[in-house]
Amino acid sequence: MCGIVAYKGPKNCYPILIDGLHRLEYRGYDSAGIACLSDEKITITKRSGKVIQLEHGLKVNGKYENCNGSGIAHTRWATHGKPNQINAHPHKDDSGNIVLVHNGIIENYDPIKKFLKSKKIKFKSETDTEVLVQLIGYFFNKGKLNFEQSVRAALQRVDGAYGIVVLNKKEPDVMIAARKGSPLVLGIKDNEFFIGSDVSPIIKHTQQIIYLEDSQMAVMKSEEYKITSIDKDVSLPKKVEKIDFKIDDYDKGKFKYFMHKEIHEQIHTIRNTITGRAKKDRVYLNGLMEYWTQIKEADKIFITACGTSWHAGLIGKNLIERFAEVPVHVEYASEFRYNKTLVDNKSVVIAISQSGETADTLAAIKKANEYGAITVGVCNVAGSSVARETNCGIFTRCGHEVGVASTKAFTAQVSVLYLLALKLADSNDTINRSSMKAHLDFDDSINKIKSILKKENEIRKVALKYKNAKDFLYLGRGLNFPVALEGALKLKEISYIHAEGYPAAEMKHGPIALVDKDMPNLFIVPKDKTYDKIISNIEEIKSRKGKIIIVTDSRDKILKSLANDLILIPKTNHYMFCQLATIVLQLFAYYIAVGKKLNVDQPRNLAKSVTVE
Ligand code: G6P
């Protein structure tokens, strides 16, 4: 989704902002722009396409070297209006005094636009954002309000979600940032200020940050700053935190793509997630302890999330029901927020989100809080909205994930849910000590990730055979049904091949009609109680000439005879099988996309963090 970076300080802002825009590219975008305020003059440069084109434009025009003042920059993921240069941010008001970048959506843009047009204000773009900057300009140019008051007056009249940064050439020593629903982070370093829609463009410069809260404004004037409210001019506490993200998380190292790097990181990240939490025959989840009595006595557990996180939720359901014998209902957050709900004050609602900023997931949490449920966040970003809006939570601790297609975050979420299921089982007496110990002894299994990564070339060769397929079926049962869904999603996201995940037996009730000699069918086949049943499902496809790819831990000859291609994974327990199979499917999708010469880290139309409804 859209990204914001802004700078106020004594240095040339262009290199800082361009570097920030590159670090925001992972979020997905289709145009970019930059505005610099120096010597009471605003210079705006915008381009459709990539940041590199904007950077090139600045260098060619000789602007790159000379902006000592304030600057704001933006990557736009189009919502209102085409992804062209005119609609790209920053936008300025009709008088040319005010310039603004915006993440989010202004819902009541239409009546405001009509009102402003009736005042003879001329619009240039199709965006909702221009309405907001024109409204700020309208208040300021009337001459009764100063810049800060004008921003406040305008924000009080808009509905929707926003994170904004605004400059005004009539008050050049002021920069204002404000947020409602769309995250903004303020970085502070001596006499310099940095603003980001997340920490990625800031981390290189400072670790001292403030996560702006909803309805807060940050006003930076000369070398001073204050945190105030959008509702009224009050001084609010400055909650400065030290962030522990590492700059390495934002570099690709020896890898061509972040996704590839992040797939490889899983050998460490899964271990990081469980370290200190799984000890011999006990699970320790300190983030939940304050609410543990209510959690373990809950009548109902709901899991809500979007995308890949929702797939992790399906695995969580299977694990919690299996180990702790508590019914779990899993629902997309976008549905949960509007459906009739059975959530009450004896329910637990687990919200899973890598970014911690997904709009639908946040709305689902809000609803659960209103119904009196205990809300538990499973997320990766400390200080994120999910972390702050839930009663308690468990961080996935897998480091910053840059690739739009989520990989290490998924396996970390599954690890957290596995621990939670075992802890609940322990509290509910549905597991004994020796089983706990056995289930928590997955040191050796984690090492088996290495052997999957060593097979990478083999997986690549299989993947390349199928890069021209038009459709794919991914089939698995039990824990591996969500793995099939996730494998299919990865393929869709980065290779643009249509793929569907199904429970293997359910394939007979519709999808089998698609099967012909050109259609690859990827089966996930652990040697478990459904093994023989899956073999029958494979036979059914085989007899209709469908191509068969098998991911399995079984060396049985029958599988070899049925498969066009077989990827063998090491023997491990049930739970780790699904983690290892996931990593195989991540690599499989990755190599198909690379084979098709696609931009793996920034797939078309997708955004890393979907902060609008
Ligand atoms: C976007 C991303 C997906 C992600 C989903 C949920 O659609 O492209 O990769 O799974 O949002 O994101 P979250 O941050 O809430 O896990």
mmCIF file of N, CA and C in Angstrom, residues 549-598:
data_model
loop_
_atom_site.group_PDB
_atom_site.id
_atom_site.type_symbol
_atom_site.label_atom_id
_atom_site.label_comp_id
_atom_site.label_asym_id
_atom_site.label_seq_id
_atom_site.Cartn_x
_atom_site.Cartn_y
_atom_site.Cartn_z
ATOM 1 N N ILE A 549 2.141 -33.833 -9.181
ATOM 2 C CA ILE A 549 3.375 -33.488 -8.448
ATOM 3 C C ILE A 549 3.097 -33.881 -6.997
ATOM 4 N N ILE A 550 4.016 -34.612 -6.393
ATOM 5 C CA ILE A 550 3.774 -35.068 -5.014
ATOM 6 C C ILE A 550 4.869 -34.528 -4.094
ATOM 7 N N VAL A 551 4.439 -33.958 -2.974
ATOM 8 C CA VAL A 551 5.372 -33.555 -1.912
ATOM 9 C C VAL A 551 5.085 -34.499 -0.744
ATOM 10 N N THR A 552 6.067 -35.293 -0.377
ATOM 11 C CA THR A 552 5.792 -36.353 0.602
ATOM 12 C C THR A 552 7.001 -36.687 1.462
ATOM 13 N N ASP A 553 6.719 -37.361 2.588
ATOM 14 C CA ASP A 553 7.815 -37.905 3.387
ATOM 15 C C ASP A 553 7.858 -39.430 3.253
ATOM 16 N N SER A 554 7.077 -39.961 2.303
ATOM 17 C CA SER A 554 7.030 -41.422 2.134
ATOM 18 C C SER A 554 7.888 -41.844 0.948
ATOM 19 N N ARG A 555 8.627 -42.938 1.146
ATOM 20 C CA ARG A 555 9.457 -43.445 0.051
ATOM 21 C C ARG A 555 8.766 -44.584 -0.692
ATOM 22 N N ASP A 556 7.478 -44.780 -0.436
ATOM 23 C CA ASP A 556 6.770 -45.892 -1.072
ATOM 24 C C ASP A 556 6.835 -45.820 -2.597
ATOM 25 N N LYS A 557 6.991 -47.011 -3.178
ATOM 26 C CA LYS A 557 7.144 -47.060 -4.647
ATOM 27 C C LYS A 557 5.900 -46.565 -5.358
ATOM 28 N N ILE A 558 4.744 -46.846 -4.739
ATOM 29 C CA ILE A 558 3.490 -46.479 -5.414
ATOM 30 C C ILE A 558 3.441 -44.987 -5.736
ATOM 31 N N LEU A 559 3.980 -44.173 -4.818
ATOM 32 C CA LEU A 559 3.948 -42.722 -5.067
ATOM 33 C C LEU A 559 4.811 -42.385 -6.274
ATOM 34 N N LYS A 560 5.980 -43.018 -6.324
ATOM 35 C CA LYS A 560 6.874 -42.757 -7.475
ATOM 36 C C LYS A 560 6.186 -43.129 -8.778
ATOM 37 N N SER A 561 5.435 -44.243 -8.727
ATOM 38 C CA SER A 561 4.802 -44.681 -9.971
ATOM 39 C C SER A 561 3.662 -43.752 -10.382
ATOM 40 N N LEU A 562 3.048 -43.090 -9.409
ATOM 41 C CA LEU A 562 1.928 -42.209 -9.744
ATOM 42 C C LEU A 562 2.384 -40.801 -10.140
ATOM 43 N N ALA A 563 3.563 -40.401 -9.636
ATOM 44 C CA ALA A 563 3.953 -38.989 -9.779
ATOM 45 C C ALA A 563 4.668 -38.711 -11.101
ATOM 46 N N ASN A 564 4.348 -37.570 -11.702
ATOM 47 C CA ASN A 564 5.214 -37.070 -12.768
ATOM 48 C C ASN A 564 6.472 -36.505 -12.136
ATOM 49 N N ASP A 565 6.290 -35.868 -10.972
ATOM 50 C CA ASP A 565 7.443 -35.346 -10.228
ATOM 51 C C ASP A 565 7.190 -35.545 -8.746
ATOM 52 N N LEU A 566 8.238 -35.913 -8.023
ATOM 53 C CA LEU A 566 8.075 -36.158 -6.584
ATOM 54 C C LEU A 566 9.155 -35.426 -5.805
ATOM 55 N N ILE A 567 8.747 -34.671 -4.812
ATOM 56 C CA ILE A 567 9.727 -33.961 -3.966
ATOM 57 C C ILE A 567 9.653 -34.587 -2.580
ATOM 58 N N LEU A 568 10.776 -35.190 -2.185
ATOM 59 C CA LEU A 568 10.793 -35.926 -0.916
ATOM 60 C C LEU A 568 11.252 -35.004 0.209
ATOM 61 N N ILE A 569 10.501 -35.015 1.311
ATOM 62 C CA ILE A 569 10.959 -34.230 2.464
ATOM 63 C C ILE A 569 11.262 -35.181 3.618
ATOM 64 N N PRO A 570 12.159 -34.793 4.524
ATOM 65 C CA PRO A 570 12.574 -35.732 5.563
ATOM 66 C C PRO A 570 11.433 -36.085 6.522
ATOM 67 N N LYS A 571 11.558 -37.242 7.140
ATOM 68 C CA LYS A 571 10.547 -37.675 8.122
ATOM 69 C C LYS A 571 10.628 -36.788 9.362
ATOM 70 N N THR A 572 9.464 -36.406 9.829
ATOM 71 C CA THR A 572 9.420 -35.603 11.054
ATOM 72 C C THR A 572 8.040 -35.800 11.676
ATOM 73 N N ASN A 573 7.663 -34.938 12.648
ATOM 74 C CA ASN A 573 6.319 -35.121 13.199
ATOM 75 C C ASN A 573 5.293 -34.399 12.318
ATOM 76 N N HIS A 574 4.018 -34.613 12.666
ATOM 77 C CA HIS A 574 2.898 -34.058 11.925
ATOM 78 C C HIS A 574 3.003 -32.559 11.684
ATOM 79 N N TYR A 575 3.302 -31.891 12.817
ATOM 80 C CA TYR A 575 3.323 -30.438 12.795
ATOM 81 C C TYR A 575 4.461 -29.938 11.911
ATOM 82 N N MET A 576 5.665 -30.508 12.108
ATOM 83 C CA MET A 576 6.796 -30.012 11.318
ATOM 84 C C MET A 576 6.660 -30.409 9.857
ATOM 85 N N PHE A 577 5.931 -31.509 9.581
ATOM 86 C CA PHE A 577 5.713 -31.863 8.176
ATOM 87 C C PHE A 577 5.059 -30.690 7.444
ATOM 88 N N CYS A 578 4.050 -30.107 8.106
ATOM 89 C CA CYS A 578 3.339 -29.037 7.375
ATOM 90 C C CYS A 578 4.231 -27.806 7.223
ATOM 91 N N GLN A 579 5.117 -27.560 8.176
ATOM 92 C CA GLN A 579 6.050 -26.439 8.013
ATOM 93 C C GLN A 579 7.036 -26.714 6.854
ATOM 94 N N LEU A 580 7.553 -27.948 6.815
ATOM 95 C CA LEU A 580 8.519 -28.278 5.749
ATOM 96 C C LEU A 580 7.833 -28.241 4.378
ATOM 97 N N ALA A 581 6.614 -28.782 4.314
ATOM 98 C CA ALA A 581 5.883 -28.777 3.031
ATOM 99 C C ALA A 581 5.641 -27.333 2.584
ATOM 100 N N THR A 582 5.326 -26.456 3.541
ATOM 101 C CA THR A 582 5.104 -25.040 3.203
ATOM 102 C C THR A 582 6.353 -24.458 2.546
ATOM 103 N N ILE A 583 7.507 -24.746 3.125
ATOM 104 C CA ILE A 583 8.755 -24.176 2.583
ATOM 105 C C ILE A 583 9.003 -24.706 1.158
ATOM 106 N N VAL A 584 8.695 -25.982 0.930
ATOM 107 C CA VAL A 584 8.827 -26.525 -0.434
ATOM 108 C C VAL A 584 7.925 -25.734 -1.391
ATOM 109 N N LEU A 585 6.688 -25.479 -0.958
ATOM 110 C CA LEU A 585 5.746 -24.785 -1.850
ATOM 111 C C LEU A 585 6.139 -23.320 -2.062
ATOM 112 N N GLN A 586 6.745 -22.731 -1.051
ATOM 113 C CA GLN A 586 7.246 -21.354 -1.227
ATOM 114 C C GLN A 586 8.325 -21.335 -2.313
ATOM 115 N N LEU A 587 9.262 -22.290 -2.223
ATOM 116 C CA LEU A 587 10.348 -22.336 -3.218
ATOM 117 C C LEU A 587 9.793 -22.661 -4.598
ATOM 118 N N PHE A 588 8.822 -23.556 -4.640
ATOM 119 C CA PHE A 588 8.203 -23.951 -5.907
ATOM 120 C C PHE A 588 7.603 -22.717 -6.600
ATOM 121 N N ALA A 589 6.822 -21.931 -5.860
ATOM 122 C CA ALA A 589 6.200 -20.724 -6.433
ATOM 123 C C ALA A 589 7.288 -19.722 -6.831
ATOM 124 N N TYR A 590 8.286 -19.584 -5.955
ATOM 125 C CA TYR A 590 9.361 -18.632 -6.211
ATOM 126 C C TYR A 590 10.046 -18.936 -7.549
ATOM 127 N N TYR A 591 10.403 -20.217 -7.761
ATOM 128 C CA TYR A 591 11.149 -20.536 -8.984
ATOM 129 C C TYR A 591 10.278 -20.450 -10.227
ATOM 130 N N ILE A 592 8.991 -20.701 -10.091
ATOM 131 C CA ILE A 592 8.124 -20.507 -11.266
ATOM 132 C C ILE A 592 8.126 -19.012 -11.632
ATOM 133 N N ALA A 593 7.981 -18.149 -10.627
ATOM 134 C CA ALA A 593 7.955 -16.700 -10.902
ATOM 135 C C ALA A 593 9.289 -16.226 -11.474
ATOM 136 N N VAL A 594 10.387 -16.728 -10.914
ATOM 137 C CA VAL A 594 11.710 -16.345 -11.442
ATOM 138 C C VAL A 594 11.837 -16.837 -12.887
ATOM 139 N N GLY A 595 11.364 -18.066 -13.118
ATOM 140 C CA GLY A 595 11.407 -18.639 -14.473
ATOM 141 C C GLY A 595 10.607 -17.791 -15.450
ATOM 142 N N LYS A 596 9.569 -17.148 -14.956
ATOM 143 C CA LYS A 596 8.756 -16.293 -15.839
ATOM 144 C C LYS A 596 9.280 -14.857 -15.884
ATOM 145 N N LYS A 597 10.435 -14.658 -15.234
ATOM 146 C CA LYS A 597 11.104 -13.346 -15.207
ATOM 147 C C LYS A 597 10.194 -12.254 -14.615
ATOM 148 N N LEU A 598 9.509 -12.596 -13.548
ATOM 149 C CA LEU A 598 8.619 -11.623 -12.910
ATOM 150 C C LEU A 598 9.302 -10.993 -11.698
#
